[in-house]
Structures are given as structure tokens and as C-alpha cells.
């Protein structure tokens, strides 16, 4: 016979209470074991948590945030060539899509200059007006395209009182294929803020080249080819 289950008889009235007590005792022990296991897991989890401090770098050209040095085993590294090319593209985009209601400032930014003297790192051009900003960072062919195809359209917009400014916080620069010391191809997404048209979203592609002597101001890098499309 199984005690106390089989002792629920008139001759043993305490059989049922003993069986209930045993069942409750087993349940209490199971709950106690689960609580102990949970506490152990919480303690192990707490001991396993580690503090991983990291730095946030803000790109002065694109205003994008980037986490630096957060990897546990490998540190993210960006080559100097890539960093310089992204900087060139950021400056190029900012000046290419920039219009104000001031003819002198626009003309100063759009004009051509002497590439050796006025585009040199120590040149004394008007920094506030960004004189020759597009010429000094573009190939001759690219600048000629800008003057012949883009400037006439911009002049019409200026006559209509329109201003353009690139939203640098929206600038996304992504390499297309390999990027090396000789240059690379890049995809760019950005928003242009217009006082008339509102926000204009564009998708662009830029090819960056390298000529050490002619583009000393940008460490030899310049925009060799550029195409932009309105997507919204």
C-alpha cells in the first residue's frame, strides 16, 4: 500500500490531511527552487554586465554622428583617403547647391580662379564668400558643365527670389565599389532647403579623382564627375 494515499480509511482519518500536506510541501519546495534559480540567474546576469564606454565623433563637414572605438576586439578604422574624399564631397555638395539673393556672393562662389595661386592652401581669397569654391574643387570639365548648364538655371531662381541651402545633417555619403588613394565613386543622398520649393530630396553620384599638384588645397582630391537627380 502507498502511504498516505492508500490510507484514506475510517481507521486512519489523518491520511487525507497528511497527503494534502505532502503535496503542499512539494509545491513549496518547487517554488523555492525556482526562486533560488531565478536569483542565481539575476546575480550571474548582473556580474556579466560590463561597461563599454565609447566616443561619439561628429563630422564637421556632414554633421553626421559616428561611434568611435566601441568594438571589443577590433577598432574601426577609416583610411585617410576615404576621410579626405568624404570631406571633399561634403564641401562640393554644400557649394554646388547653394544660392542666395546676393549677386556678388553668388558670382564669387561660382567664378573661376588661378588653380595654382588662388586655389592654394594659403590663398587669400575671401573666405566668407567662399571665392572660387566650386572651381577649386572640380575638374575643368566639371566646372565648365556647371557654368554652362547649372548657373543659368540658378540665375533664374535668384531672379525669382529663391534661396537654396544644403541640409548638411541629411547628407549621406556611401562609397560605390573600392575607394583608394587614387579616388573612388560615391553615392550621395541629401535634402536641399528652398524658401520656395520647400525640401528637395536628391540622389547623386560623384567620382573623385586625385591630382596632387593642382588641388593642393584639398590634399589632391577633387570632384571629377557629378550627376544629381531629384527623387522627391
PDB file of C-alpha atoms in Angstrom:
ATOM      1  CA  UNK A   1       0.000   0.000   0.000  1.00  0.00           C
ATOM      2  CA  UNK A   2       1.087   3.561  -0.759  1.00  0.00           C
ATOM      3  CA  UNK A   3       1.308   5.839   2.232  1.00  0.00           C
ATOM      4  CA  UNK A   4      -0.527   8.092   2.841  1.00  0.00           C
ATOM      5  CA  UNK A   5      -2.653   7.954  -0.353  1.00  0.00           C
ATOM      6  CA  UNK A   6      -3.985   4.484   0.295  1.00  0.00           C
ATOM      7  CA  UNK A   7      -4.688   5.151   3.956  1.00  0.00           C
ATOM      8  CA  UNK A   8      -7.813   7.311   3.451  1.00  0.00           C
ATOM      9  CA  UNK A   9      -9.857   4.913   5.561  1.00  0.00           C
ATOM     10  CA  UNK A  10     -12.121   5.301   8.555  1.00  0.00           C
ATOM     11  CA  UNK A  11      -9.488   3.543  10.632  1.00  0.00           C
ATOM     12  CA  UNK A  12      -6.921   6.195   9.618  1.00  0.00           C
ATOM     13  CA  UNK A  13      -8.713   9.581   9.392  1.00  0.00           C
ATOM     14  CA  UNK A  14      -5.447  11.544   9.221  1.00  0.00           C
ATOM     15  CA  UNK A  15      -4.495  10.023   5.829  1.00  0.00           C
ATOM     16  CA  UNK A  16      -6.065  12.739   3.634  1.00  0.00           C
ATOM     17  CA  UNK A  17      -4.631  15.733   5.600  1.00  0.00           C
ATOM     18  CA  UNK A  18      -1.193  14.122   5.509  1.00  0.00           C
ATOM     19  CA  UNK A  19      -1.446  13.639   1.733  1.00  0.00           C
ATOM     20  CA  UNK A  20      -2.520  17.271   1.237  1.00  0.00           C
ATOM     21  CA  UNK A  21       0.307  18.449   3.478  1.00  0.00           C
ATOM     22  CA  UNK A  22       2.812  16.450   1.471  1.00  0.00           C
ATOM     23  CA  UNK A  23       1.502  17.883  -1.811  1.00  0.00           C
ATOM     24  CA  UNK A  24       1.736  21.433  -0.475  1.00  0.00           C
ATOM     25  CA  UNK A  25       5.235  20.780   0.843  1.00  0.00           C
ATOM     26  CA  UNK A  26       6.374  19.532  -2.549  1.00  0.00           C
ATOM     27  CA  UNK A  27       4.835  22.581  -4.261  1.00  0.00           C
ATOM     28  CA  UNK A  28       6.525  24.944  -1.781  1.00  0.00           C
ATOM     29  CA  UNK A  29       9.883  23.275  -2.380  1.00  0.00           C
ATOM     30  CA  UNK A  30       9.454  23.572  -6.150  1.00  0.00           C
ATOM     31  CA  UNK A  31       8.643  27.285  -5.812  1.00  0.00           C
ATOM     32  CA  UNK A  32      11.629  27.744  -3.502  1.00  0.00           C
ATOM     33  CA  UNK A  33      13.933  26.040  -6.024  1.00  0.00           C
ATOM     34  CA  UNK A  34      12.593  28.268  -8.831  1.00  0.00           C
ATOM     35  CA  UNK A  35      13.138  31.398  -6.722  1.00  0.00           C
ATOM     36  CA  UNK A  36      16.674  30.307  -5.886  1.00  0.00           C
ATOM     37  CA  UNK A  37      17.381  29.591  -9.584  1.00  0.00           C
ATOM     38  CA  UNK A  38      15.973  32.980 -10.607  1.00  0.00           C
ATOM     39  CA  UNK A  39      18.093  34.775  -8.017  1.00  0.00           C
ATOM     40  CA  UNK A  40      21.173  32.933  -9.223  1.00  0.00           C
ATOM     41  CA  UNK A  41      20.440  33.910 -12.835  1.00  0.00           C
ATOM     42  CA  UNK A  42      19.925  37.559 -11.847  1.00  0.00           C
ATOM     43  CA  UNK A  43      23.205  37.539  -9.934  1.00  0.00           C
ATOM     44  CA  UNK A  44      25.026  35.952 -12.888  1.00  0.00           C
ATOM     45  CA  UNK A  45      23.490  38.424 -15.324  1.00  0.00           C
ATOM     46  CA  UNK A  46      24.500  41.367 -13.154  1.00  0.00           C
ATOM     47  CA  UNK A  47      28.067  40.090 -12.883  1.00  0.00           C
ATOM     48  CA  UNK A  48      28.201  39.536 -16.640  1.00  0.00           C
ATOM     49  CA  UNK A  49      27.222  43.103 -17.491  1.00  0.00           C
ATOM     50  CA  UNK A  50      30.237  45.198 -18.427  1.00  0.00           C
ATOM     51  CA  UNK A  51      30.591  48.908 -19.051  1.00  0.00           C
ATOM     52  CA  UNK A  52      31.764  49.728 -22.554  1.00  0.00           C
ATOM     53  CA  UNK A  53      32.491  53.459 -22.836  1.00  0.00           C
ATOM     54  CA  UNK A  54      32.697  54.911 -26.350  1.00  0.00           C
ATOM     55  CA  UNK A  55      33.223  58.212 -28.074  1.00  0.00           C
ATOM     56  CA  UNK A  56      30.823  59.926 -30.462  1.00  0.00           C
ATOM     57  CA  UNK A  57      32.505  61.750 -33.317  1.00  0.00           C
ATOM     58  CA  UNK A  58      30.618  64.484 -35.207  1.00  0.00           C
ATOM     59  CA  UNK A  59      31.789  65.029 -38.764  1.00  0.00           C
ATOM     60  CA  UNK A  60      32.357  68.801 -39.186  1.00  0.00           C
ATOM     61  CA  UNK A  61      31.509  68.531 -42.874  1.00  0.00           C
ATOM     62  CA  UNK A  62      28.431  66.332 -42.883  1.00  0.00           C
ATOM     63  CA  UNK A  63      27.346  66.827 -39.229  1.00  0.00           C
ATOM     64  CA  UNK A  64      26.779  63.068 -39.010  1.00  0.00           C
ATOM     65  CA  UNK A  65      27.340  61.235 -35.716  1.00  0.00           C
ATOM     66  CA  UNK A  66      29.598  58.206 -35.633  1.00  0.00           C
ATOM     67  CA  UNK A  67      30.514  55.870 -32.766  1.00  0.00           C
ATOM     68  CA  UNK A  68      34.279  55.590 -32.414  1.00  0.00           C
ATOM     69  CA  UNK A  69      36.181  52.840 -30.616  1.00  0.00           C
ATOM     70  CA  UNK A  70      33.217  50.771 -29.392  1.00  0.00           C
ATOM     71  CA  UNK A  71      34.369  47.475 -30.846  1.00  0.00           C
ATOM     72  CA  UNK A  72      35.542  44.892 -28.312  1.00  0.00           C
ATOM     73  CA  UNK A  73      38.326  43.330 -30.347  1.00  0.00           C
ATOM     74  CA  UNK A  74      38.685  45.387 -33.494  1.00  0.00           C
ATOM     75  CA  UNK A  75      38.836  49.142 -33.790  1.00  0.00           C
ATOM     76  CA  UNK A  76      37.030  50.698 -36.726  1.00  0.00           C
ATOM     77  CA  UNK A  77      39.495  52.420 -38.992  1.00  0.00           C
ATOM     78  CA  UNK A  78      38.858  54.780 -41.874  1.00  0.00           C
ATOM     79  CA  UNK A  79      41.667  55.388 -44.316  1.00  0.00           C
ATOM     80  CA  UNK A  80      42.960  58.894 -44.824  1.00  0.00           C
ATOM     81  CA  UNK A  81      41.991  58.681 -48.495  1.00  0.00           C
ATOM     82  CA  UNK A  82      38.382  57.898 -47.632  1.00  0.00           C
ATOM     83  CA  UNK A  83      38.162  60.647 -44.999  1.00  0.00           C
ATOM     84  CA  UNK A  84      39.599  63.229 -47.385  1.00  0.00           C
ATOM     85  CA  UNK A  85      37.276  62.210 -50.200  1.00  0.00           C
ATOM     86  CA  UNK A  86      34.216  62.427 -47.951  1.00  0.00           C
ATOM     87  CA  UNK A  87      35.353  65.887 -46.879  1.00  0.00           C
ATOM     88  CA  UNK A  88      35.752  66.980 -50.500  1.00  0.00           C
ATOM     89  CA  UNK A  89      32.312  65.678 -51.415  1.00  0.00           C
ATOM     90  CA  UNK A  90      30.741  67.431 -48.440  1.00  0.00           C
ATOM     91  CA  UNK A  91      32.295  70.773 -49.411  1.00  0.00           C
ATOM     92  CA  UNK A  92      31.402  70.264 -53.056  1.00  0.00           C
ATOM     93  CA  UNK A  93      27.765  69.485 -52.263  1.00  0.00           C
ATOM     94  CA  UNK A  94      27.441  72.424 -49.907  1.00  0.00           C
ATOM     95  CA  UNK A  95      28.694  74.880 -52.534  1.00  0.00           C
ATOM     96  CA  UNK A  96      27.036  73.297 -55.582  1.00  0.00           C
ATOM     97  CA  UNK A  97      23.552  73.501 -54.043  1.00  0.00           C
ATOM     98  CA  UNK A  98      23.842  76.968 -52.533  1.00  0.00           C
ATOM     99  CA  UNK A  99      22.049  80.080 -53.767  1.00  0.00           C
ATOM    100  CA  UNK A 100      21.499  83.439 -52.051  1.00  0.00           C
ATOM    101  CA  UNK A 101      19.849  86.665 -53.124  1.00  0.00           C
ATOM    102  CA  UNK A 102      23.180  88.420 -53.463  1.00  0.00           C
ATOM    103  CA  UNK A 103      24.717  88.539 -56.927  1.00  0.00           C
ATOM    104  CA  UNK A 104      28.190  89.408 -55.677  1.00  0.00           C
ATOM    105  CA  UNK A 105      28.357  86.472 -53.282  1.00  0.00           C
ATOM    106  CA  UNK A 106      26.974  84.076 -55.880  1.00  0.00           C
ATOM    107  CA  UNK A 107      29.428  85.306 -58.514  1.00  0.00           C
ATOM    108  CA  UNK A 108      32.335  84.993 -56.109  1.00  0.00           C
ATOM    109  CA  UNK A 109      31.445  81.397 -55.317  1.00  0.00           C
ATOM    110  CA  UNK A 110      30.844  80.481 -58.951  1.00  0.00           C
ATOM    111  CA  UNK A 111      33.793  82.214 -60.615  1.00  0.00           C
ATOM    112  CA  UNK A 112      36.971  80.601 -61.894  1.00  0.00           C
ATOM    113  CA  UNK A 113      40.374  81.390 -60.442  1.00  0.00           C
ATOM    114  CA  UNK A 114      44.011  80.579 -60.950  1.00  0.00           C
ATOM    115  CA  UNK A 115      44.281  76.987 -59.796  1.00  0.00           C
ATOM    116  CA  UNK A 116      47.900  77.261 -58.692  1.00  0.00           C
ATOM    117  CA  UNK A 117      47.774  80.519 -56.724  1.00  0.00           C
ATOM    118  CA  UNK A 118      44.169  81.244 -55.755  1.00  0.00           C
ATOM    119  CA  UNK A 119      43.329  77.593 -55.049  1.00  0.00           C
ATOM    120  CA  UNK A 120      46.432  77.049 -52.938  1.00  0.00           C
ATOM    121  CA  UNK A 121      46.078  76.216 -49.216  1.00  0.00           C
ATOM    122  CA  UNK A 122      47.494  79.623 -48.219  1.00  0.00           C
ATOM    123  CA  UNK A 123      45.480  81.639 -50.742  1.00  0.00           C
ATOM    124  CA  UNK A 124      43.945  84.923 -49.571  1.00  0.00           C
ATOM    125  CA  UNK A 125      40.590  84.638 -51.326  1.00  0.00           C
ATOM    126  CA  UNK A 126      37.501  85.841 -49.493  1.00  0.00           C
ATOM    127  CA  UNK A 127      36.772  83.001 -47.071  1.00  0.00           C
ATOM    128  CA  UNK A 128      33.364  84.385 -46.099  1.00  0.00           C
ATOM    129  CA  UNK A 129      32.210  84.459 -49.708  1.00  0.00           C
ATOM    130  CA  UNK A 130      33.928  81.147 -50.493  1.00  0.00           C
ATOM    131  CA  UNK A 131      35.518  82.584 -53.605  1.00  0.00           C
ATOM    132  CA  UNK A 132      36.153  80.022 -56.344  1.00  0.00           C
ATOM    133  CA  UNK A 133      34.677  77.358 -54.052  1.00  0.00           C
ATOM    134  CA  UNK A 134      33.364  75.222 -56.908  1.00  0.00           C
ATOM    135  CA  UNK A 135      36.227  75.789 -59.327  1.00  0.00           C
ATOM    136  CA  UNK A 136      38.935  74.895 -56.812  1.00  0.00           C
ATOM    137  CA  UNK A 137      37.341  71.542 -56.024  1.00  0.00           C
ATOM    138  CA  UNK A 138      36.175  70.477 -59.531  1.00  0.00           C
ATOM    139  CA  UNK A 139      37.792  69.272 -62.706  1.00  0.00           C
ATOM    140  CA  UNK A 140      37.899  71.667 -65.648  1.00  0.00           C
ATOM    141  CA  UNK A 141      35.202  69.669 -67.439  1.00  0.00           C
ATOM    142  CA  UNK A 142      33.010  69.580 -64.344  1.00  0.00           C
ATOM    143  CA  UNK A 143      33.338  73.320 -63.810  1.00  0.00           C
ATOM    144  CA  UNK A 144      32.551  74.030 -67.468  1.00  0.00           C
ATOM    145  CA  UNK A 145      29.392  71.926 -67.143  1.00  0.00           C
ATOM    146  CA  UNK A 146      28.445  73.899 -64.043  1.00  0.00           C
ATOM    147  CA  UNK A 147      28.892  77.261 -65.759  1.00  0.00           C
ATOM    148  CA  UNK A 148      27.056  76.285 -68.933  1.00  0.00           C
ATOM    149  CA  UNK A 149      24.252  74.083 -67.584  1.00  0.00           C
ATOM    150  CA  UNK A 150      23.710  74.920 -63.916  1.00  0.00           C
ATOM    151  CA  UNK A 151      24.460  78.620 -63.456  1.00  0.00           C
ATOM    152  CA  UNK A 152      21.803  79.840 -65.966  1.00  0.00           C
ATOM    153  CA  UNK A 153      19.163  77.879 -64.054  1.00  0.00           C
ATOM    154  CA  UNK A 154      20.421  79.287 -60.756  1.00  0.00           C
ATOM    155  CA  UNK A 155      20.320  82.828 -62.090  1.00  0.00           C
ATOM    156  CA  UNK A 156      16.654  82.413 -62.976  1.00  0.00           C
ATOM    157  CA  UNK A 157      15.951  81.140 -59.464  1.00  0.00           C
ATOM    158  CA  UNK A 158      17.802  84.120 -57.959  1.00  0.00           C
ATOM    159  CA  UNK A 159      15.710  86.499 -60.083  1.00  0.00           C
ATOM    160  CA  UNK A 160      12.603  84.818 -58.654  1.00  0.00           C
ATOM    161  CA  UNK A 161      13.873  85.374 -55.115  1.00  0.00           C
ATOM    162  CA  UNK A 162      14.698  81.734 -54.402  1.00  0.00           C
ATOM    163  CA  UNK A 163      17.366  80.662 -51.915  1.00  0.00           C
ATOM    164  CA  UNK A 164      18.953  77.225 -51.649  1.00  0.00           C
ATOM    165  CA  UNK A 165      20.882  75.662 -48.809  1.00  0.00           C
ATOM    166  CA  UNK A 166      22.014  72.078 -48.379  1.00  0.00           C
ATOM    167  CA  UNK A 167      20.845  70.429 -45.161  1.00  0.00           C
ATOM    168  CA  UNK A 168      24.225  69.078 -44.034  1.00  0.00           C
ATOM    169  CA  UNK A 169      22.613  66.909 -41.358  1.00  0.00           C
ATOM    170  CA  UNK A 170      20.801  64.962 -44.111  1.00  0.00           C
ATOM    171  CA  UNK A 171      23.962  64.290 -46.111  1.00  0.00           C
ATOM    172  CA  UNK A 172      24.664  60.563 -46.570  1.00  0.00           C
ATOM    173  CA  UNK A 173      27.852  59.655 -48.416  1.00  0.00           C
ATOM    174  CA  UNK A 174      28.349  55.984 -49.345  1.00  0.00           C
ATOM    175  CA  UNK A 175      31.191  54.507 -51.393  1.00  0.00           C
ATOM    176  CA  UNK A 176      30.295  52.588 -54.536  1.00  0.00           C
ATOM    177  CA  UNK A 177      32.967  49.966 -55.035  1.00  0.00           C
ATOM    178  CA  UNK A 178      36.551  50.302 -53.877  1.00  0.00           C
ATOM    179  CA  UNK A 179      37.947  53.568 -52.535  1.00  0.00           C
ATOM    180  CA  UNK A 180      41.697  54.067 -52.653  1.00  0.00           C
ATOM    181  CA  UNK A 181      44.344  56.770 -52.749  1.00  0.00           C
ATOM    182  CA  UNK A 182      43.616  57.442 -56.438  1.00  0.00           C
ATOM    183  CA  UNK A 183      39.947  58.266 -55.773  1.00  0.00           C
ATOM    184  CA  UNK A 184      36.618  56.486 -55.885  1.00  0.00           C
ATOM    185  CA  UNK A 185      32.952  56.623 -56.800  1.00  0.00           C
ATOM    186  CA  UNK A 186      30.361  57.734 -54.257  1.00  0.00           C
ATOM    187  CA  UNK A 187      26.598  57.776 -53.837  1.00  0.00           C
ATOM    188  CA  UNK A 188      25.137  60.794 -52.045  1.00  0.00           C
ATOM    189  CA  UNK A 189      21.701  61.426 -50.606  1.00  0.00           C
ATOM    190  CA  UNK A 190      20.741  64.817 -49.225  1.00  0.00           C
ATOM    191  CA  UNK A 191      17.995  67.379 -48.781  1.00  0.00           C
ATOM    192  CA  UNK A 192      18.045  70.872 -50.217  1.00  0.00           C
ATOM    193  CA  UNK A 193      16.096  73.524 -48.341  1.00  0.00           C
ATOM    194  CA  UNK A 194      14.404  76.044 -50.623  1.00  0.00           C
ATOM    195  CA  UNK A 195      12.424  79.044 -49.444  1.00  0.00           C
ATOM    196  CA  UNK A 196      10.025  78.487 -52.368  1.00  0.00           C
ATOM    197  CA  UNK A 197      10.033  74.759 -53.181  1.00  0.00           C
ATOM    198  CA  UNK A 198      10.437  73.511 -49.616  1.00  0.00           C
ATOM    199  CA  UNK A 199      12.572  70.409 -49.085  1.00  0.00           C
ATOM    200  CA  UNK A 200      14.056  68.855 -52.225  1.00  0.00           C
ATOM    201  CA  UNK A 201      15.465  65.342 -51.813  1.00  0.00           C
ATOM    202  CA  UNK A 202      18.227  64.385 -54.224  1.00  0.00           C
ATOM    203  CA  UNK A 203      20.232  61.310 -55.138  1.00  0.00           C
ATOM    204  CA  UNK A 204      23.664  61.999 -56.607  1.00  0.00           C
ATOM    205  CA  UNK A 205      26.763  60.194 -57.790  1.00  0.00           C
ATOM    206  CA  UNK A 206      30.256  61.671 -57.674  1.00  0.00           C
ATOM    207  CA  UNK A 207      33.567  60.438 -58.984  1.00  0.00           C
ATOM    208  CA  UNK A 208      36.557  61.708 -57.052  1.00  0.00           C
ATOM    209  CA  UNK A 209      39.954  61.989 -58.712  1.00  0.00           C
ATOM    210  CA  UNK A 210      43.434  62.779 -57.473  1.00  0.00           C
ATOM    211  CA  UNK A 211      45.932  65.345 -58.749  1.00  0.00           C
ATOM    212  CA  UNK A 212      48.428  66.255 -56.072  1.00  0.00           C
ATOM    213  CA  UNK A 213      49.838  69.453 -57.565  1.00  0.00           C
ATOM    214  CA  UNK A 214      46.695  71.071 -58.988  1.00  0.00           C
ATOM    215  CA  UNK A 215      44.427  70.510 -55.970  1.00  0.00           C
ATOM    216  CA  UNK A 216      46.766  71.120 -53.052  1.00  0.00           C
ATOM    217  CA  UNK A 217      44.034  72.874 -51.068  1.00  0.00           C
ATOM    218  CA  UNK A 218      42.123  69.591 -50.779  1.00  0.00           C
ATOM    219  CA  UNK A 219      45.202  67.351 -50.462  1.00  0.00           C
ATOM    220  CA  UNK A 220      44.987  66.465 -54.143  1.00  0.00           C
ATOM    221  CA  UNK A 221      41.356  65.298 -54.283  1.00  0.00           C
ATOM    222  CA  UNK A 222      38.681  66.850 -56.481  1.00  0.00           C
ATOM    223  CA  UNK A 223      35.300  66.011 -58.000  1.00  0.00           C
ATOM    224  CA  UNK A 224      35.928  64.601 -61.452  1.00  0.00           C
ATOM    225  CA  UNK A 225      32.325  63.857 -62.412  1.00  0.00           C
ATOM    226  CA  UNK A 226      28.989  64.576 -60.759  1.00  0.00           C
ATOM    227  CA  UNK A 227      25.341  63.866 -61.520  1.00  0.00           C
ATOM    228  CA  UNK A 228      22.343  64.629 -59.322  1.00  0.00           C
ATOM    229  CA  UNK A 229      18.692  63.617 -59.601  1.00  0.00           C
ATOM    230  CA  UNK A 230      15.625  64.889 -57.808  1.00  0.00           C
ATOM    231  CA  UNK A 231      13.790  61.996 -56.187  1.00  0.00           C
ATOM    232  CA  UNK A 232      11.197  63.934 -54.169  1.00  0.00           C
TER     233      UNK A 232
END
